[in-house]
Tab-separated table of C-alpha atoms in Angstrom:
chain	number	residue	atom	x	y	z
A	211	MET	CA	-55.524	-55.401	59.598
A	212	LYS	CA	-59.192	-57.186	60.428
A	213	ASP	CA	-61.496	-53.763	61.716
A	214	GLY	CA	-60.532	-53.131	57.219
A	215	TRP	CA	-61.178	-56.765	56.384
A	216	TRP	CA	-64.619	-56.789	58.325
A	217	ARG	CA	-65.288	-53.347	57.254
A	218	ARG	CA	-64.292	-54.382	53.296
A	219	TRP	CA	-66.539	-57.113	53.714
A	220	LEU	CA	-69.950	-55.363	55.516
A	221	ARG	CA	-69.217	-52.822	52.237
A	222	ALA	CA	-69.517	-55.808	49.837
A	223	TRP	CA	-72.391	-56.659	51.440
A	224	GLY	CA	-74.040	-53.573	51.665
A	225	TYR	CA	-73.111	-53.014	47.826
A	226	LEU	CA	-74.811	-56.481	47.095
A	227	ALA	CA	-77.771	-55.586	49.077
A	228	VAL	CA	-78.532	-52.473	47.991
A	229	GLU	CA	-78.741	-54.031	43.926
A	230	ALA	CA	-81.083	-56.277	44.712
A	231	GLY	CA	-82.993	-53.148	45.704
A	232	VAL	CA	-81.868	-52.004	42.382
A	233	SER	CA	-82.701	-54.850	40.936
A	234	ILE	CA	-86.290	-55.138	41.708
A	235	ALA	CA	-86.565	-51.186	40.121
A	236	SER	CA	-85.269	-52.158	37.095
A	237	VAL	CA	-87.412	-55.368	37.003
A	238	VAL	CA	-90.179	-52.332	37.023
A	239	PHE	CA	-89.144	-50.668	34.823
A	240	LEU	CA	-88.307	-53.332	32.546
A	241	CYS	CA	-92.192	-54.550	33.185
A	242	LEU	CA	-93.325	-51.092	32.546
A	243	GLY	CA	-91.192	-50.901	28.978
A	244	ILE	CA	-92.730	-54.257	27.610
A	245	VAL	CA	-96.011	-53.132	28.741
A	246	LEU	CA	-95.723	-49.548	26.728
A	247	LEU	CA	-93.281	-50.981	23.378
A	248	PRO	CA	-96.677	-52.078	21.968
A	249	PHE	CA	-98.216	-47.892	21.925
A	250	MET	CA	-94.127	-47.194	21.511
A	251	ILE	CA	-93.825	-48.868	18.032
A	252	LEU	CA	-97.544	-47.965	16.621
A	253	THR	CA	-95.862	-43.984	16.803
A	254	GLY	CA	-92.996	-45.290	14.935
A	255	GLY	CA	-90.646	-44.604	18.452
A	256	VAL	CA	-91.985	-40.752	18.199
A	257	LEU	CA	-95.152	-40.109	20.903
A	258	LEU	CA	-94.339	-41.917	24.364
A	259	MET	CA	-90.056	-43.873	23.712
A	260	PRO	CA	-88.353	-40.456	24.413
A	261	GLU	CA	-89.477	-39.763	27.165
A	262	VAL	CA	-89.579	-43.364	28.264
A	263	VAL	CA	-85.888	-43.709	26.772
A	264	GLN	CA	-85.027	-39.847	28.624
A	265	GLY	CA	-86.168	-41.007	32.083
A	266	LEU	CA	-84.216	-44.849	31.550
A	267	HIS	CA	-81.153	-42.585	31.047
A	268	ARG	CA	-82.167	-40.352	34.137
A	269	TRP	CA	-82.451	-43.727	36.477
A	270	THR	CA	-78.714	-45.335	34.425
A	271	ASP	CA	-77.216	-42.490	35.096
A	272	VAL	CA	-78.247	-42.281	39.257
A	273	ASN	CA	-76.578	-46.587	39.062
A	274	ARG	CA	-73.535	-44.381	37.321
A	275	ARG	CA	-72.655	-42.605	40.315
A	276	ARG	CA	-73.555	-45.360	42.369
A	277	VAL	CA	-71.657	-47.781	40.769
A	278	GLY	CA	-68.608	-45.388	40.115
A	279	ALA	CA	-68.435	-44.565	43.506
A	280	TYR	CA	-68.295	-48.273	44.839
A	281	ARG	CA	-65.596	-48.935	42.528
A	282	GLY	CA	-63.682	-45.217	43.787
A	283	GLU	CA	-64.017	-44.223	39.604
A	284	VAL	CA	-65.874	-41.789	37.795
A	285	LEU	CA	-68.512	-43.389	34.975
A	286	ALA	CA	-69.390	-40.117	32.795
A	287	PRO	CA	-73.033	-40.031	32.634
A	288	ILE	CA	-75.116	-41.106	29.169
A	289	GLY	CA	-74.372	-36.556	28.866
A	290	GLN	CA	-78.118	-36.881	26.047
A	291	VAL	CA	-81.078	-34.495	26.752
A	292	LEU	CA	-83.972	-34.954	24.566
A	293	PRO	CA	-84.739	-30.757	23.891
A	294	SER	CA	-87.564	-28.860	24.161
A	295	ALA	CA	-89.013	-28.869	20.878
A	296	SER	CA	-87.487	-31.382	19.264
A	297	THR	CA	-88.535	-32.585	15.588
A	298	ILE	CA	-89.616	-36.099	14.549
A	299	ASP	CA	-86.550	-37.004	13.349
A	300	ALA	CA	-84.283	-35.902	16.515
A	301	ARG	CA	-86.601	-37.922	18.839
A	302	ARG	CA	-86.635	-40.754	16.652
A	303	ARG	CA	-83.063	-40.658	16.947
A	304	PHE	CA	-82.401	-39.695	20.581
A	305	ALA	CA	-85.115	-42.608	21.699
A	306	LEU	CA	-83.061	-44.939	19.095
A	307	SER	CA	-79.765	-44.381	19.817
A	308	ARG	CA	-76.622	-47.064	20.530
A	309	ALA	CA	-76.398	-45.483	24.195
A	310	THR	CA	-79.880	-46.279	24.975
A	311	GLY	CA	-79.596	-50.180	23.306
A	312	ARG	CA	-76.470	-50.328	26.210
A	313	ASP	CA	-79.136	-49.094	28.895
A	314	VAL	CA	-81.539	-51.561	27.653
A	315	LEU	CA	-78.883	-54.259	28.119
A	316	TRP	CA	-78.005	-52.974	31.504
A	317	LEU	CA	-81.403	-53.193	32.231
A	318	ALA	CA	-82.433	-56.648	31.259
A	319	VAL	CA	-78.958	-57.920	33.048
A	320	GLN	CA	-79.861	-55.402	36.613
A	321	GLY	CA	-83.159	-56.689	36.566
A	322	LEU	CA	-82.534	-60.603	35.927
A	323	PRO	CA	-79.419	-62.346	36.664
A	324	VAL	CA	-77.798	-59.680	39.423
A	325	LEU	CA	-80.550	-60.380	40.856
A	326	PHE	CA	-80.837	-63.663	41.251
A	327	VAL	CA	-77.406	-63.253	42.197
A	328	SER	CA	-77.485	-60.769	44.808
A	329	LEU	CA	-80.077	-62.389	47.024
A	330	LEU	CA	-77.966	-65.587	46.893
A	331	THR	CA	-74.829	-64.125	48.261
A	332	ILE	CA	-76.279	-61.521	50.661
A	333	SER	CA	-78.555	-64.209	52.111
A	334	LEU	CA	-75.608	-66.623	52.827
A	335	PRO	CA	-75.049	-65.121	56.175
A	336	LEU	CA	-78.688	-64.995	56.738
A	337	ALA	CA	-78.701	-68.853	55.995
A	338	ALA	CA	-75.742	-69.687	58.345
A	339	VAL	CA	-77.177	-67.262	61.714
A	340	ASN	CA	-80.754	-70.123	60.663
A	341	THR	CA	-78.834	-73.199	60.366
A	342	LEU	CA	-77.398	-71.770	63.722
A	343	ALA	CA	-80.670	-71.876	65.074
A	344	VAL	CA	-81.946	-74.985	63.970
A	345	THR	CA	-79.676	-77.272	66.006
A	346	TYR	CA	-82.041	-75.644	68.598
A	347	TYR	CA	-86.110	-75.285	67.397
A	348	TRP	CA	-85.821	-78.379	64.816
A	349	GLN	CA	-87.798	-80.325	67.644
A	350	PHE	CA	-90.575	-77.643	67.712
A	351	VAL	CA	-91.345	-78.559	64.629
A	352	PRO	CA	-94.131	-80.959	63.062
A	353	ALA	CA	-92.605	-84.757	62.595
A	354	ASP	CA	-94.463	-84.312	59.590
A	355	ASP	CA	-93.178	-81.456	58.477
A	356	PRO	CA	-89.133	-81.238	59.127
A	357	VAL	CA	-86.337	-78.286	59.337
A	358	GLY	CA	-84.513	-78.848	55.889
A	359	SER	CA	-81.003	-76.608	55.845
A	360	PRO	CA	-80.078	-77.877	53.955
A	361	TYR	CA	-81.223	-81.632	54.541
A	362	PRO	CA	-84.322	-82.733	56.708
A	363	VAL	CA	-82.989	-82.440	60.413
A	364	THR	CA	-85.583	-84.871	61.997
A	365	SER	CA	-83.207	-85.754	65.738
A	366	TRP	CA	-80.006	-84.981	67.335
A	367	GLU	CA	-77.381	-86.290	65.934
A	368	LEU	CA	-78.912	-85.086	61.935
A	369	ALA	CA	-79.048	-81.242	64.486
A	370	ALA	CA	-75.174	-81.866	65.869
A	371	THR	CA	-74.181	-81.566	62.217
A	372	GLN	CA	-76.053	-77.980	61.470
A	373	PRO	CA	-72.699	-76.356	63.330
A	374	LEU	CA	-70.716	-77.546	60.272
A	375	VAL	CA	-73.128	-76.585	57.968
A	376	ALA	CA	-73.333	-72.875	59.423
A	377	LEU	CA	-69.900	-73.084	59.322
A	378	GLY	CA	-69.704	-74.097	55.488
A	379	TYR	CA	-71.731	-70.829	54.649
A	380	ALA	CA	-69.903	-68.478	57.098
A	381	ILE	CA	-66.750	-69.383	55.260
A	382	LEU	CA	-68.686	-69.278	51.870
A	383	SER	CA	-70.036	-65.789	52.545
A	384	VAL	CA	-66.368	-64.304	53.757
A	385	PHE	CA	-64.761	-65.511	50.453
A	386	LEU	CA	-67.911	-65.264	48.015
A	387	ILE	CA	-69.518	-62.074	49.189
A	388	PRO	CA	-66.357	-59.405	48.167
A	389	ALA	CA	-65.613	-61.863	45.180
A	390	VAL	CA	-69.584	-61.342	43.948
A	391	ALA	CA	-69.648	-57.853	44.875
A	392	ARG	CA	-66.351	-57.467	42.481
A	393	LEU	CA	-68.197	-59.311	39.855
A	394	VAL	CA	-71.054	-57.277	39.830
A	395	SER	CA	-69.605	-54.143	39.447
A	396	PHE	CA	-67.149	-54.941	36.874
A	397	VAL	CA	-70.011	-56.455	34.974
A	398	SER	CA	-72.096	-53.079	35.767
A	399	ALA	CA	-69.486	-51.219	35.356
A	400	LYS	CA	-68.378	-52.618	31.738
A	401	LEU	CA	-72.065	-52.094	30.745
A	402	LEU	CA	-72.660	-48.256	31.877
A	403	ALA	CA	-69.737	-47.294	30.873
A	404	THR	CA	-69.945	-44.707	28.274
A	405	PRO	CA	-68.236	-46.077	25.050
A	406	GLU	CA	-65.275	-42.594	24.163
A	407	LYS	CA	-67.004	-42.217	20.504
A	408	SER	CA	-70.162	-41.581	22.211
A	409	ARG	CA	-68.916	-39.244	25.285
A	410	LEU	CA	-67.291	-37.239	22.180
A	411	ALA	CA	-70.399	-37.064	20.204
A	412	ALA	CA	-72.628	-36.157	22.909
A	413	ARG	CA	-69.645	-33.398	23.457
A	414	VAL	CA	-70.191	-31.808	19.736
A	415	ASP	CA	-73.476	-31.757	20.372
A	416	ALA	CA	-73.607	-29.855	23.379
A	417	LEU	CA	-70.827	-27.747	21.807
A	418	THR	CA	-72.977	-27.074	18.784
A	419	LEU	CA	-76.041	-26.318	21.107
A	420	SER	CA	-73.992	-23.619	23.149
A	421	ARG	CA	-72.470	-22.432	19.959
A	422	ALA	CA	-75.747	-21.787	18.982
A	423	ALA	CA	-77.346	-20.341	21.671
A	424	ALA	CA	-74.384	-17.580	21.522
A	425	LEU	CA	-75.196	-16.931	18.425
A	426	ASP	CA	-78.540	-16.274	18.671
A	427	ALA	CA	-77.148	-14.730	22.105
A	428	HIS	CA	-75.407	-12.285	20.068
A	429	ALA	CA	-77.628	-11.639	17.297
A	430	ALA	CA	-80.840	-11.211	19.958
A	431	GLU	CA	-77.849	-8.462	22.202
A	432	LEU	CA	-77.020	-6.751	18.582
A	433	ARG	CA	-80.400	-6.153	17.723
A	434	ARG	CA	-81.666	-5.123	21.191
A	435	ILE	CA	-78.309	-2.638	20.996
A	436	GLU	CA	-79.883	-1.067	17.645
A	437	ARG	CA	-82.969	-0.772	19.288
A	438	ASP	CA	-81.427	1.380	22.265
A	439	LEU	CA	-79.178	3.533	19.621
A	440	HIS	CA	-82.668	4.182	17.319
A	441	ASP	CA	-85.008	5.240	19.987
A	442	GLY	CA	-82.743	6.855	22.131
A	443	ALA	CA	-79.244	8.170	21.553
A	444	GLN	CA	-80.087	8.881	17.510
A	445	ASN	CA	-83.655	10.588	17.619
A	446	ARG	CA	-82.270	12.921	20.389
A	447	LEU	CA	-79.133	13.514	18.425
A	448	VAL	CA	-81.570	14.349	15.550
A	449	ASN	CA	-83.168	16.710	18.101
A	450	VAL	CA	-80.155	18.512	18.554
A	451	VAL	CA	-79.799	19.123	15.127
A	452	MET	CA	-82.658	20.381	14.221
A	453	MET	CA	-82.319	22.584	17.438
A	454	LEU	CA	-79.537	23.544	16.092
A	455	GLY	CA	-80.258	24.308	12.943
A	456	ILE	CA	-83.179	26.578	14.319
A	457	ALA	CA	-80.592	28.353	15.652
A	458	GLU	CA	-78.411	29.091	13.025
A	459	ARG	CA	-82.059	30.324	11.270
A	460	ALA	CA	-82.930	32.386	14.331
A	461	GLN	CA	-79.681	34.253	14.211
A	462	GLU	CA	-79.830	34.749	10.407
A	463	THR	CA	-82.933	36.748	11.300
A	464	GLY	CA	-82.264	37.862	14.403
A	465	GLY	CA	-84.551	36.323	16.376
A	466	ASP	CA	-83.460	34.434	19.503
A	467	VAL	CA	-80.965	31.965	19.776
A	468	LEU	CA	-80.845	30.997	23.240
A	469	GLU	CA	-83.937	28.599	23.390
A	470	PRO	CA	-82.788	26.784	20.304
A	471	LEU	CA	-79.373	26.536	22.420
A	472	ARG	CA	-80.525	25.054	25.352
A	473	ARG	CA	-82.760	23.209	23.807
A	474	ALA	CA	-80.073	21.697	21.885
A	475	GLN	CA	-78.266	21.430	25.371
A	476	ASP	CA	-80.720	19.514	26.578
A	477	ALA	CA	-80.623	16.511	23.590
A	478	ALA	CA	-77.454	16.220	23.341
A	479	THR	CA	-77.461	15.769	27.717
A	480	ASP	CA	-80.456	13.258	27.544
A	481	ALA	CA	-78.075	11.277	24.361
A	482	LEU	CA	-75.355	10.983	25.861
A	483	ALA	CA	-77.160	9.767	28.784
A	484	GLY	CA	-78.949	7.632	26.733
A	485	LEU	CA	-74.717	5.986	25.389
A	486	ARG	CA	-74.069	6.031	28.755
A	487	ARG	CA	-76.769	2.979	29.280
A	488	THR	CA	-76.012	1.382	26.424
A	489	VAL	CA	-72.419	1.467	27.374
A	490	HIS	CA	-73.814	0.376	30.774
A	491	ASP	CA	-75.892	-2.279	29.234
A	492	ILE	CA	-73.239	-3.953	26.820
A	493	TYR	CA	-70.726	-4.304	30.408
A	494	PRO	CA	-71.550	-2.960	33.319
A	495	PRO	CA	-68.110	-1.118	35.535
A	496	ILE	CA	-69.410	-1.706	38.362
A	497	LEU	CA	-68.695	-4.969	37.805
A	498	ASP	CA	-65.314	-4.223	36.706
A	499	GLU	CA	-65.204	-1.806	40.295
A	500	LEU	CA	-66.949	-4.059	42.504
A	501	GLY	CA	-66.998	-7.261	41.312
A	502	LEU	CA	-70.237	-9.265	40.982
A	503	GLU	CA	-71.022	-9.312	44.820
A	504	GLY	CA	-71.247	-5.522	44.821
A	505	ALA	CA	-72.741	-5.341	41.819
A	506	LEU	CA	-75.797	-7.495	42.555
A	507	ALA	CA	-76.215	-5.273	46.046
A	508	SER	CA	-76.183	-2.107	44.390
A	509	LEU	CA	-78.897	-4.161	41.414
A	510	ALA	CA	-80.868	-5.564	45.143
A	511	GLY	CA	-80.433	-1.162	46.010
A	512	ARG	CA	-82.279	0.084	43.007
A	513	SER	CA	-85.189	-2.766	42.876
A	514	GLY	CA	-88.715	-1.798	42.648
A	515	VAL	CA	-89.484	-4.469	45.071
A	516	PRO	CA	-87.669	-5.150	48.135
A	517	CYS	CA	-84.547	-7.454	47.925
A	518	THR	CA	-82.418	-9.235	49.968
A	519	ILE	CA	-78.818	-9.879	48.445
A	520	GLU	CA	-77.259	-13.691	50.495
A	521	ALA	CA	-73.417	-13.543	48.418
A	522	SER	CA	-70.006	-14.387	50.438
A	523	GLU	CA	-66.906	-15.987	49.140
A	524	ILE	CA	-68.394	-15.800	44.867
A	525	GLY	CA	-64.364	-14.407	44.715
A	526	ARG	CA	-63.995	-13.224	40.618
A	527	VAL	CA	-65.451	-15.745	37.987
A	528	PRO	CA	-64.371	-15.435	34.451
A	529	ALA	CA	-66.087	-11.388	33.598
A	530	ALA	CA	-68.268	-12.741	30.801
A	531	VAL	CA	-69.843	-15.386	33.597
A	532	GLU	CA	-70.004	-12.238	35.933
A	533	SER	CA	-71.734	-10.274	33.648
A	534	ALA	CA	-74.086	-13.055	32.339
A	535	GLY	CA	-75.107	-13.651	36.667
A	536	TYR	CA	-75.393	-9.997	36.788
A	537	PHE	CA	-77.974	-9.746	33.564
A	538	VAL	CA	-79.910	-12.866	35.195
A	539	VAL	CA	-80.341	-11.485	38.144
A	540	ALA	CA	-81.492	-7.763	37.040
A	541	GLU	CA	-83.738	-9.230	34.229
A	542	ALA	CA	-85.357	-11.664	37.229
A	543	LEU	CA	-85.451	-8.615	39.276
A	544	THR	CA	-87.449	-6.423	36.123
A	545	ASN	CA	-89.590	-9.536	36.592
A	546	VAL	CA	-90.718	-9.405	39.625
A	547	SER	CA	-90.603	-5.742	39.607
A	548	LYS	CA	-93.444	-5.978	36.879
A	549	TYR	CA	-95.213	-8.726	37.293
A	550	SER	CA	-94.965	-10.555	40.283
A	551	GLU	CA	-97.326	-8.090	43.000
A	552	ALA	CA	-94.529	-9.006	45.044
A	553	THR	CA	-93.611	-7.668	48.220
A	554	ARG	CA	-90.069	-8.958	48.782
A	555	ALA	CA	-87.628	-10.452	46.837
A	556	ALA	CA	-84.279	-12.751	47.901
A	557	VAL	CA	-81.501	-13.153	45.635
A	558	ARG	CA	-78.481	-15.840	46.696
A	559	VAL	CA	-75.151	-16.585	44.962
A	560	ALA	CA	-73.248	-19.036	46.165
A	561	ARG	CA	-70.186	-20.713	44.402
A	562	GLU	CA	-70.153	-24.539	44.445
A	563	GLY	CA	-66.891	-25.588	42.861
A	564	GLU	CA	-66.874	-24.937	39.142
A	565	VAL	CA	-70.443	-23.361	39.137
A	566	LEU	CA	-72.257	-20.492	39.980
A	567	LEU	CA	-75.649	-21.296	40.999
A	568	ILE	CA	-77.540	-18.459	41.173
A	569	THR	CA	-81.924	-18.461	43.002
A	570	VAL	CA	-84.354	-15.572	42.667
A	571	GLU	CA	-87.090	-16.115	44.784
A	572	ASP	CA	-90.288	-13.621	45.031
A	573	ASP	CA	-93.445	-14.190	47.112
A	574	GLY	CA	-95.978	-12.845	44.716
A	575	VAL	CA	-99.076	-14.238	42.410
A	576	GLY	CA	-96.758	-16.822	40.847
A	577	GLY	CA	-98.114	-18.715	37.631
A	578	ALA	CA	-94.736	-16.878	35.358
A	579	ILE	CA	-94.683	-19.406	32.528
A	580	GLU	CA	-91.282	-18.611	29.680
A	581	ARG	CA	-92.707	-16.925	26.868
A	582	PRO	CA	-90.677	-16.429	23.561
A	583	GLY	CA	-89.172	-13.723	23.791
A	584	GLY	CA	-89.883	-12.801	26.696
A	585	GLY	CA	-87.527	-12.191	30.589
A	586	VAL	CA	-86.720	-15.691	30.639
A	587	ALA	CA	-86.178	-16.708	27.446
A	588	GLY	CA	-83.965	-13.992	27.358
A	589	ILE	CA	-82.143	-15.357	30.569
A	590	ARG	CA	-82.530	-18.803	29.114
A	591	ARG	CA	-80.521	-17.824	26.689
A	592	ARG	CA	-77.650	-15.979	27.899
A	593	ILE	CA	-77.288	-19.319	30.726
A	594	GLU	CA	-77.260	-21.555	27.490
A	595	VAL	CA	-74.232	-19.835	26.251
A	596	PHE	CA	-72.290	-21.497	28.650
A	597	GLU	CA	-73.938	-25.020	28.759
A	598	GLY	CA	-75.277	-23.721	31.800
A	599	VAL	CA	-78.933	-25.145	33.396
A	600	LEU	CA	-82.156	-22.708	34.378
A	601	LYS	CA	-84.822	-24.030	35.834
A	602	LEU	CA	-88.338	-22.393	36.294
A	603	THR	CA	-91.188	-23.227	39.467
A	604	SER	CA	-94.234	-20.779	39.796
A	605	PRO	CA	-96.779	-22.572	40.902
A	606	VAL	CA	-99.976	-20.550	41.056
A	607	GLY	CA	-99.723	-18.626	44.179
A	608	GLY	CA	-96.490	-18.554	44.524
A	609	PRO	CA	-93.789	-18.370	45.260
A	610	THR	CA	-91.488	-17.798	42.195
A	611	ILE	CA	-88.158	-19.297	42.403
A	612	LEU	CA	-85.498	-19.340	39.363
A	613	ARG	CA	-82.400	-21.216	39.385
A	614	ALA	CA	-79.525	-20.604	37.439
A	615	GLU	CA	-76.545	-22.642	37.557
A	616	LEU	CA	-73.857	-21.449	34.993
A	617	PRO	CA	-70.523	-23.219	35.074
A	618	CYS	CA	-67.375	-20.711	36.086
A	619	GLY	CA	-64.294	-22.641	35.902
A	620	SER	CA	-61.552	-20.695	34.617
């Protein structure tokens, strides 16, 4: 029982000590915002303010996890991200949202009152130790500048009272530190808690973006299938019809029928192969046969750059996620073969809870960027359908690392 109480007390003291450090960082953030405020106002909150607000949201999300961990509850993140290439109105709405106001209020409370309360409270045990020490070292300080803890100690009689003062500090710390930790964490949780209305609004925004991404991906996929059919199977079927027409006229005139029939057969074979490739690209049958691990191993075997696959205990995930993961790796390896000048590539796939993590790395020349309509943009479009995340790191000289996170909950 005593050991449990002691652990709780130490945890509360540690929490307040961290709060003091967080408060100092919050004061710096607050001062930075005040310094930049005139520029933000002059630009109408369009230019710099959204980036500063995004940094503020990240900072408060970190503290949501920290405060939630101490209180044993989950504080949902703010759920607002500044989209790339946002319109002026979207940037202004993001910067001046109600969530921003709540985060600024938490920053002000954290940076001023909480800093003072935390420092005062965590110093109580140190004050108790120092007061005990005063009992001995008061005699070594100058007489005109006596030790004051909490009153000047100028004689052995006054020094003899210091253990009682130390005991008072200790009793205060025993009861006050857990109580203050609970109070500070309660206030922080109330200020950091995202209102239900805001969470629902953020969820609606995320679903709207996801739906738009799904429609874009669907339209792009239809265009690709149409292009593949037009440039492949359709042209070859036209050749089949032409060759059969030539064979028909040759039969009527007594000419050679076999040669145009052979050409028609070859064209029909090519058309059938093209149709099979198109169907394969819609949903590779190998995923049904071997699962994602086996399908990726097959991709690595066909890669133009030597490639290794690290995938274990992925299990079966929803078919749509398997297909998206397969095409992410396929497109990434295609880009590696075409542009990277790499000598090797590595694909790592892992499942962490309800998220499928895919990493494709190569030792090429680097410098890869995301271009509209390019391969990386296509990968991002596929991932955004599932509200996933794509990160591309490609410094000049390499290595290039593409990391995709796909939610794969049932």
